[in-house]
């Protein structure tokens, strides 16, 4: 119920849109272990929606959601590690989280993993694996992956 109320405030469904109140409700749900609330809260901190932008806090909430197997949080955590956003840059951990999300079917994680293989970021450069992962993302309609495959 807390997550639903947070989303009502976030999107202005049945109530006036209020991102700050949405964050308050996301926090309550997230602290009770709701992985979707943890993911949404992380996004709010990453983008500064309803709260001050805070990469470290965003990372922390992404990590909690990822530990609860939230697919998008795993991918976003991989991005945090890859770019050093809110945490010390660690390509190996980025790859680990991209793999976790990729195994759940996340197209962005598959694309990111393919790019890591293409560029040799955190893994040994491997064109075959790059094509394998990027084509998986392209098959799901990921625009950048389709463009990459076409070039």
PDB file of C-alpha atoms in Angstrom:
ATOM      1  CA  UNK A   1       0.000   0.000   0.000  1.00  0.00           C
ATOM      2  CA  UNK A   2       2.881   2.393   0.754  1.00  0.00           C
ATOM      3  CA  UNK A   3       4.407   1.818  -2.678  1.00  0.00           C
ATOM      4  CA  UNK A   4       1.027   2.400  -4.330  1.00  0.00           C
ATOM      5  CA  UNK A   5       0.547   5.644  -2.418  1.00  0.00           C
ATOM      6  CA  UNK A   6       4.070   6.745  -3.344  1.00  0.00           C
ATOM      7  CA  UNK A   7       3.277   6.135  -7.009  1.00  0.00           C
ATOM      8  CA  UNK A   8       0.019   8.087  -6.695  1.00  0.00           C
ATOM      9  CA  UNK A   9       1.934  11.106  -5.403  1.00  0.00           C
ATOM     10  CA  UNK A  10       4.741  10.594  -7.911  1.00  0.00           C
ATOM     11  CA  UNK A  11       2.439  10.540 -10.938  1.00  0.00           C
ATOM     12  CA  UNK A  12      -0.435  12.633  -9.563  1.00  0.00           C
ATOM     13  CA  UNK A  13      -2.970   9.798  -9.673  1.00  0.00           C
ATOM     14  CA  UNK A  14      -6.006  10.732  -7.586  1.00  0.00           C
ATOM     15  CA  UNK A  15      -3.963  13.317  -5.683  1.00  0.00           C
ATOM     16  CA  UNK A  16      -1.965  16.370  -6.643  1.00  0.00           C
ATOM     17  CA  UNK A  17       1.477  15.377  -7.883  1.00  0.00           C
ATOM     18  CA  UNK A  18       4.024  15.831  -5.100  1.00  0.00           C
ATOM     19  CA  UNK A  19       7.460  14.288  -5.630  1.00  0.00           C
ATOM     20  CA  UNK A  20       8.561  15.062  -2.060  1.00  0.00           C
ATOM     21  CA  UNK A  21       5.594  13.189  -0.563  1.00  0.00           C
ATOM     22  CA  UNK A  22       6.222  10.392  -3.062  1.00  0.00           C
ATOM     23  CA  UNK A  23       9.785  10.065  -1.768  1.00  0.00           C
ATOM     24  CA  UNK A  24       8.511   9.961   1.833  1.00  0.00           C
ATOM     25  CA  UNK A  25       6.272   7.010   0.951  1.00  0.00           C
ATOM     26  CA  UNK A  26       8.986   5.321  -1.132  1.00  0.00           C
ATOM     27  CA  UNK A  27      11.242   5.509   1.943  1.00  0.00           C
ATOM     28  CA  UNK A  28       8.650   3.839   4.168  1.00  0.00           C
ATOM     29  CA  UNK A  29       8.121   1.014   1.682  1.00  0.00           C
ATOM     30  CA  UNK A  30      11.837   0.693   0.888  1.00  0.00           C
ATOM     31  CA  UNK A  31      12.793   0.413   4.550  1.00  0.00           C
ATOM     32  CA  UNK A  32      10.416  -2.556   4.801  1.00  0.00           C
ATOM     33  CA  UNK A  33      12.327  -4.323   2.023  1.00  0.00           C
ATOM     34  CA  UNK A  34      10.086  -3.538  -0.963  1.00  0.00           C
ATOM     35  CA  UNK A  35      12.492  -3.903  -3.892  1.00  0.00           C
ATOM     36  CA  UNK A  36      10.441  -1.753  -6.287  1.00  0.00           C
ATOM     37  CA  UNK A  37      10.304   1.056  -3.714  1.00  0.00           C
ATOM     38  CA  UNK A  38      14.067   0.698  -3.192  1.00  0.00           C
ATOM     39  CA  UNK A  39      14.585   0.956  -6.950  1.00  0.00           C
ATOM     40  CA  UNK A  40      12.337   4.011  -7.316  1.00  0.00           C
ATOM     41  CA  UNK A  41      13.929   5.696  -4.313  1.00  0.00           C
ATOM     42  CA  UNK A  42      17.390   5.121  -5.785  1.00  0.00           C
ATOM     43  CA  UNK A  43      16.221   6.685  -9.038  1.00  0.00           C
ATOM     44  CA  UNK A  44      14.881   9.726  -7.157  1.00  0.00           C
ATOM     45  CA  UNK A  45      18.247  10.222  -5.437  1.00  0.00           C
ATOM     46  CA  UNK A  46      20.164   9.640  -8.674  1.00  0.00           C
ATOM     47  CA  UNK A  47      18.140  12.229 -10.588  1.00  0.00           C
ATOM     48  CA  UNK A  48      17.297  14.615  -7.747  1.00  0.00           C
ATOM     49  CA  UNK A  49      13.539  14.049  -7.956  1.00  0.00           C
ATOM     50  CA  UNK A  50      11.791  15.088  -4.731  1.00  0.00           C
ATOM     51  CA  UNK A  51      15.145  15.063  -2.902  1.00  0.00           C
ATOM     52  CA  UNK A  52      18.567  16.557  -3.384  1.00  0.00           C
ATOM     53  CA  UNK A  53      20.657  14.597  -5.889  1.00  0.00           C
ATOM     54  CA  UNK A  54      22.896  12.197  -3.970  1.00  0.00           C
ATOM     55  CA  UNK A  55      24.835   9.534  -5.878  1.00  0.00           C
ATOM     56  CA  UNK A  56      26.014   7.703  -2.742  1.00  0.00           C
ATOM     57  CA  UNK A  57      22.475   7.337  -1.402  1.00  0.00           C
ATOM     58  CA  UNK A  58      21.246   6.314  -4.851  1.00  0.00           C
ATOM     59  CA  UNK A  59      23.948   3.648  -4.984  1.00  0.00           C
ATOM     60  CA  UNK A  60      22.971   2.374  -1.543  1.00  0.00           C
ATOM     61  CA  UNK A  61      19.313   1.949  -2.519  1.00  0.00           C
ATOM     62  CA  UNK A  62      20.207   0.382  -5.873  1.00  0.00           C
ATOM     63  CA  UNK A  63      22.368  -2.073  -3.965  1.00  0.00           C
ATOM     64  CA  UNK A  64      19.527  -3.025  -1.607  1.00  0.00           C
ATOM     65  CA  UNK A  65      17.110  -3.536  -4.511  1.00  0.00           C
ATOM     66  CA  UNK A  66      19.727  -5.502  -6.462  1.00  0.00           C
ATOM     67  CA  UNK A  67      20.272  -7.785  -3.465  1.00  0.00           C
ATOM     68  CA  UNK A  68      16.522  -8.467  -3.672  1.00  0.00           C
ATOM     69  CA  UNK A  69      17.026  -9.495  -7.333  1.00  0.00           C
ATOM     70  CA  UNK A  70      15.409  -6.398  -8.825  1.00  0.00           C
ATOM     71  CA  UNK A  71      16.501  -6.642 -12.469  1.00  0.00           C
ATOM     72  CA  UNK A  72      16.654  -2.928 -13.305  1.00  0.00           C
ATOM     73  CA  UNK A  73      18.427  -2.154 -10.020  1.00  0.00           C
ATOM     74  CA  UNK A  74      21.066  -4.756 -10.881  1.00  0.00           C
ATOM     75  CA  UNK A  75      21.640  -3.079 -14.235  1.00  0.00           C
ATOM     76  CA  UNK A  76      21.753   0.395 -12.660  1.00  0.00           C
ATOM     77  CA  UNK A  77      24.149  -0.845  -9.991  1.00  0.00           C
ATOM     78  CA  UNK A  78      26.371  -2.109 -12.800  1.00  0.00           C
ATOM     79  CA  UNK A  79      26.299   1.371 -14.338  1.00  0.00           C
ATOM     80  CA  UNK A  80      27.231   2.889 -10.964  1.00  0.00           C
ATOM     81  CA  UNK A  81      30.257   0.590 -10.727  1.00  0.00           C
ATOM     82  CA  UNK A  82      31.210   1.130 -14.378  1.00  0.00           C
ATOM     83  CA  UNK A  83      31.098   4.927 -14.122  1.00  0.00           C
ATOM     84  CA  UNK A  84      32.154   5.290 -10.469  1.00  0.00           C
ATOM     85  CA  UNK A  85      28.835   6.964  -9.649  1.00  0.00           C
ATOM     86  CA  UNK A  86      28.338   6.960  -5.872  1.00  0.00           C
ATOM     87  CA  UNK A  87      30.989   4.270  -5.457  1.00  0.00           C
ATOM     88  CA  UNK A  88      34.597   3.616  -6.436  1.00  0.00           C
ATOM     89  CA  UNK A  89      34.764   2.557 -10.086  1.00  0.00           C
ATOM     90  CA  UNK A  90      35.006  -1.236 -10.383  1.00  0.00           C
ATOM     91  CA  UNK A  91      34.631  -2.767 -13.845  1.00  0.00           C
ATOM     92  CA  UNK A  92      34.616  -6.320 -12.472  1.00  0.00           C
ATOM     93  CA  UNK A  93      31.615  -5.628 -10.240  1.00  0.00           C
ATOM     94  CA  UNK A  94      29.925  -3.765 -13.095  1.00  0.00           C
ATOM     95  CA  UNK A  95      30.209  -6.912 -15.232  1.00  0.00           C
ATOM     96  CA  UNK A  96      28.879  -9.062 -12.376  1.00  0.00           C
ATOM     97  CA  UNK A  97      25.727  -6.956 -12.041  1.00  0.00           C
ATOM     98  CA  UNK A  98      25.227  -6.658 -15.798  1.00  0.00           C
ATOM     99  CA  UNK A  99      25.349 -10.471 -15.945  1.00  0.00           C
ATOM    100  CA  UNK A 100      22.779 -10.785 -13.146  1.00  0.00           C
ATOM    101  CA  UNK A 101      20.351  -8.437 -14.877  1.00  0.00           C
ATOM    102  CA  UNK A 102      21.089  -9.929 -18.287  1.00  0.00           C
ATOM    103  CA  UNK A 103      20.184 -13.421 -17.052  1.00  0.00           C
ATOM    104  CA  UNK A 104      16.801 -11.993 -16.043  1.00  0.00           C
ATOM    105  CA  UNK A 105      16.326 -10.633 -19.561  1.00  0.00           C
ATOM    106  CA  UNK A 106      17.185  -6.961 -19.097  1.00  0.00           C
ATOM    107  CA  UNK A 107      17.944  -5.542 -22.558  1.00  0.00           C
ATOM    108  CA  UNK A 108      19.945  -2.574 -21.260  1.00  0.00           C
ATOM    109  CA  UNK A 109      22.153  -4.879 -19.185  1.00  0.00           C
ATOM    110  CA  UNK A 110      22.667  -7.109 -22.225  1.00  0.00           C
ATOM    111  CA  UNK A 111      23.620  -4.085 -24.311  1.00  0.00           C
ATOM    112  CA  UNK A 112      25.986  -2.762 -21.609  1.00  0.00           C
ATOM    113  CA  UNK A 113      27.564  -6.188 -21.221  1.00  0.00           C
ATOM    114  CA  UNK A 114      28.043  -6.409 -24.972  1.00  0.00           C
ATOM    115  CA  UNK A 115      29.703  -2.992 -25.015  1.00  0.00           C
ATOM    116  CA  UNK A 116      32.038  -4.082 -22.208  1.00  0.00           C
ATOM    117  CA  UNK A 117      33.091  -7.095 -24.305  1.00  0.00           C
ATOM    118  CA  UNK A 118      33.418  -4.890 -27.390  1.00  0.00           C
ATOM    119  CA  UNK A 119      35.659  -2.416 -25.558  1.00  0.00           C
ATOM    120  CA  UNK A 120      37.407  -4.792 -23.163  1.00  0.00           C
ATOM    121  CA  UNK A 121      36.049  -2.977 -20.085  1.00  0.00           C
ATOM    122  CA  UNK A 122      36.292  -5.295 -17.076  1.00  0.00           C
ATOM    123  CA  UNK A 123      36.562  -8.344 -19.349  1.00  0.00           C
ATOM    124  CA  UNK A 124      38.873  -9.570 -22.059  1.00  0.00           C
ATOM    125  CA  UNK A 125      37.844  -8.009 -25.355  1.00  0.00           C
ATOM    126  CA  UNK A 126      35.732 -10.595 -27.217  1.00  0.00           C
ATOM    127  CA  UNK A 127      33.891  -9.595 -30.391  1.00  0.00           C
ATOM    128  CA  UNK A 128      31.856 -12.829 -30.450  1.00  0.00           C
ATOM    129  CA  UNK A 129      30.489 -12.235 -26.954  1.00  0.00           C
ATOM    130  CA  UNK A 130      29.883  -8.569 -27.763  1.00  0.00           C
ATOM    131  CA  UNK A 131      27.719  -9.549 -30.722  1.00  0.00           C
ATOM    132  CA  UNK A 132      25.978 -12.274 -28.690  1.00  0.00           C
ATOM    133  CA  UNK A 133      24.879  -9.923 -25.903  1.00  0.00           C
ATOM    134  CA  UNK A 134      24.115  -6.927 -28.092  1.00  0.00           C
ATOM    135  CA  UNK A 135      22.030  -9.069 -30.436  1.00  0.00           C
ATOM    136  CA  UNK A 136      20.043 -10.329 -27.428  1.00  0.00           C
ATOM    137  CA  UNK A 137      19.266  -6.708 -26.560  1.00  0.00           C
ATOM    138  CA  UNK A 138      18.483  -5.860 -30.196  1.00  0.00           C
ATOM    139  CA  UNK A 139      16.059  -8.795 -30.384  1.00  0.00           C
ATOM    140  CA  UNK A 140      14.154  -7.190 -27.504  1.00  0.00           C
ATOM    141  CA  UNK A 141      13.875  -3.908 -29.403  1.00  0.00           C
ATOM    142  CA  UNK A 142      16.682  -1.982 -27.676  1.00  0.00           C
ATOM    143  CA  UNK A 143      17.275   0.910 -30.109  1.00  0.00           C
ATOM    144  CA  UNK A 144      20.985   1.454 -29.442  1.00  0.00           C
ATOM    145  CA  UNK A 145      21.633  -2.272 -29.735  1.00  0.00           C
ATOM    146  CA  UNK A 146      19.813  -2.407 -33.058  1.00  0.00           C
ATOM    147  CA  UNK A 147      21.834   0.553 -34.304  1.00  0.00           C
ATOM    148  CA  UNK A 148      25.081  -1.077 -33.137  1.00  0.00           C
ATOM    149  CA  UNK A 149      24.167  -4.304 -34.940  1.00  0.00           C
ATOM    150  CA  UNK A 150      23.394  -2.396 -38.139  1.00  0.00           C
ATOM    151  CA  UNK A 151      26.815  -0.726 -38.268  1.00  0.00           C
TER     152      UNK A 151
END
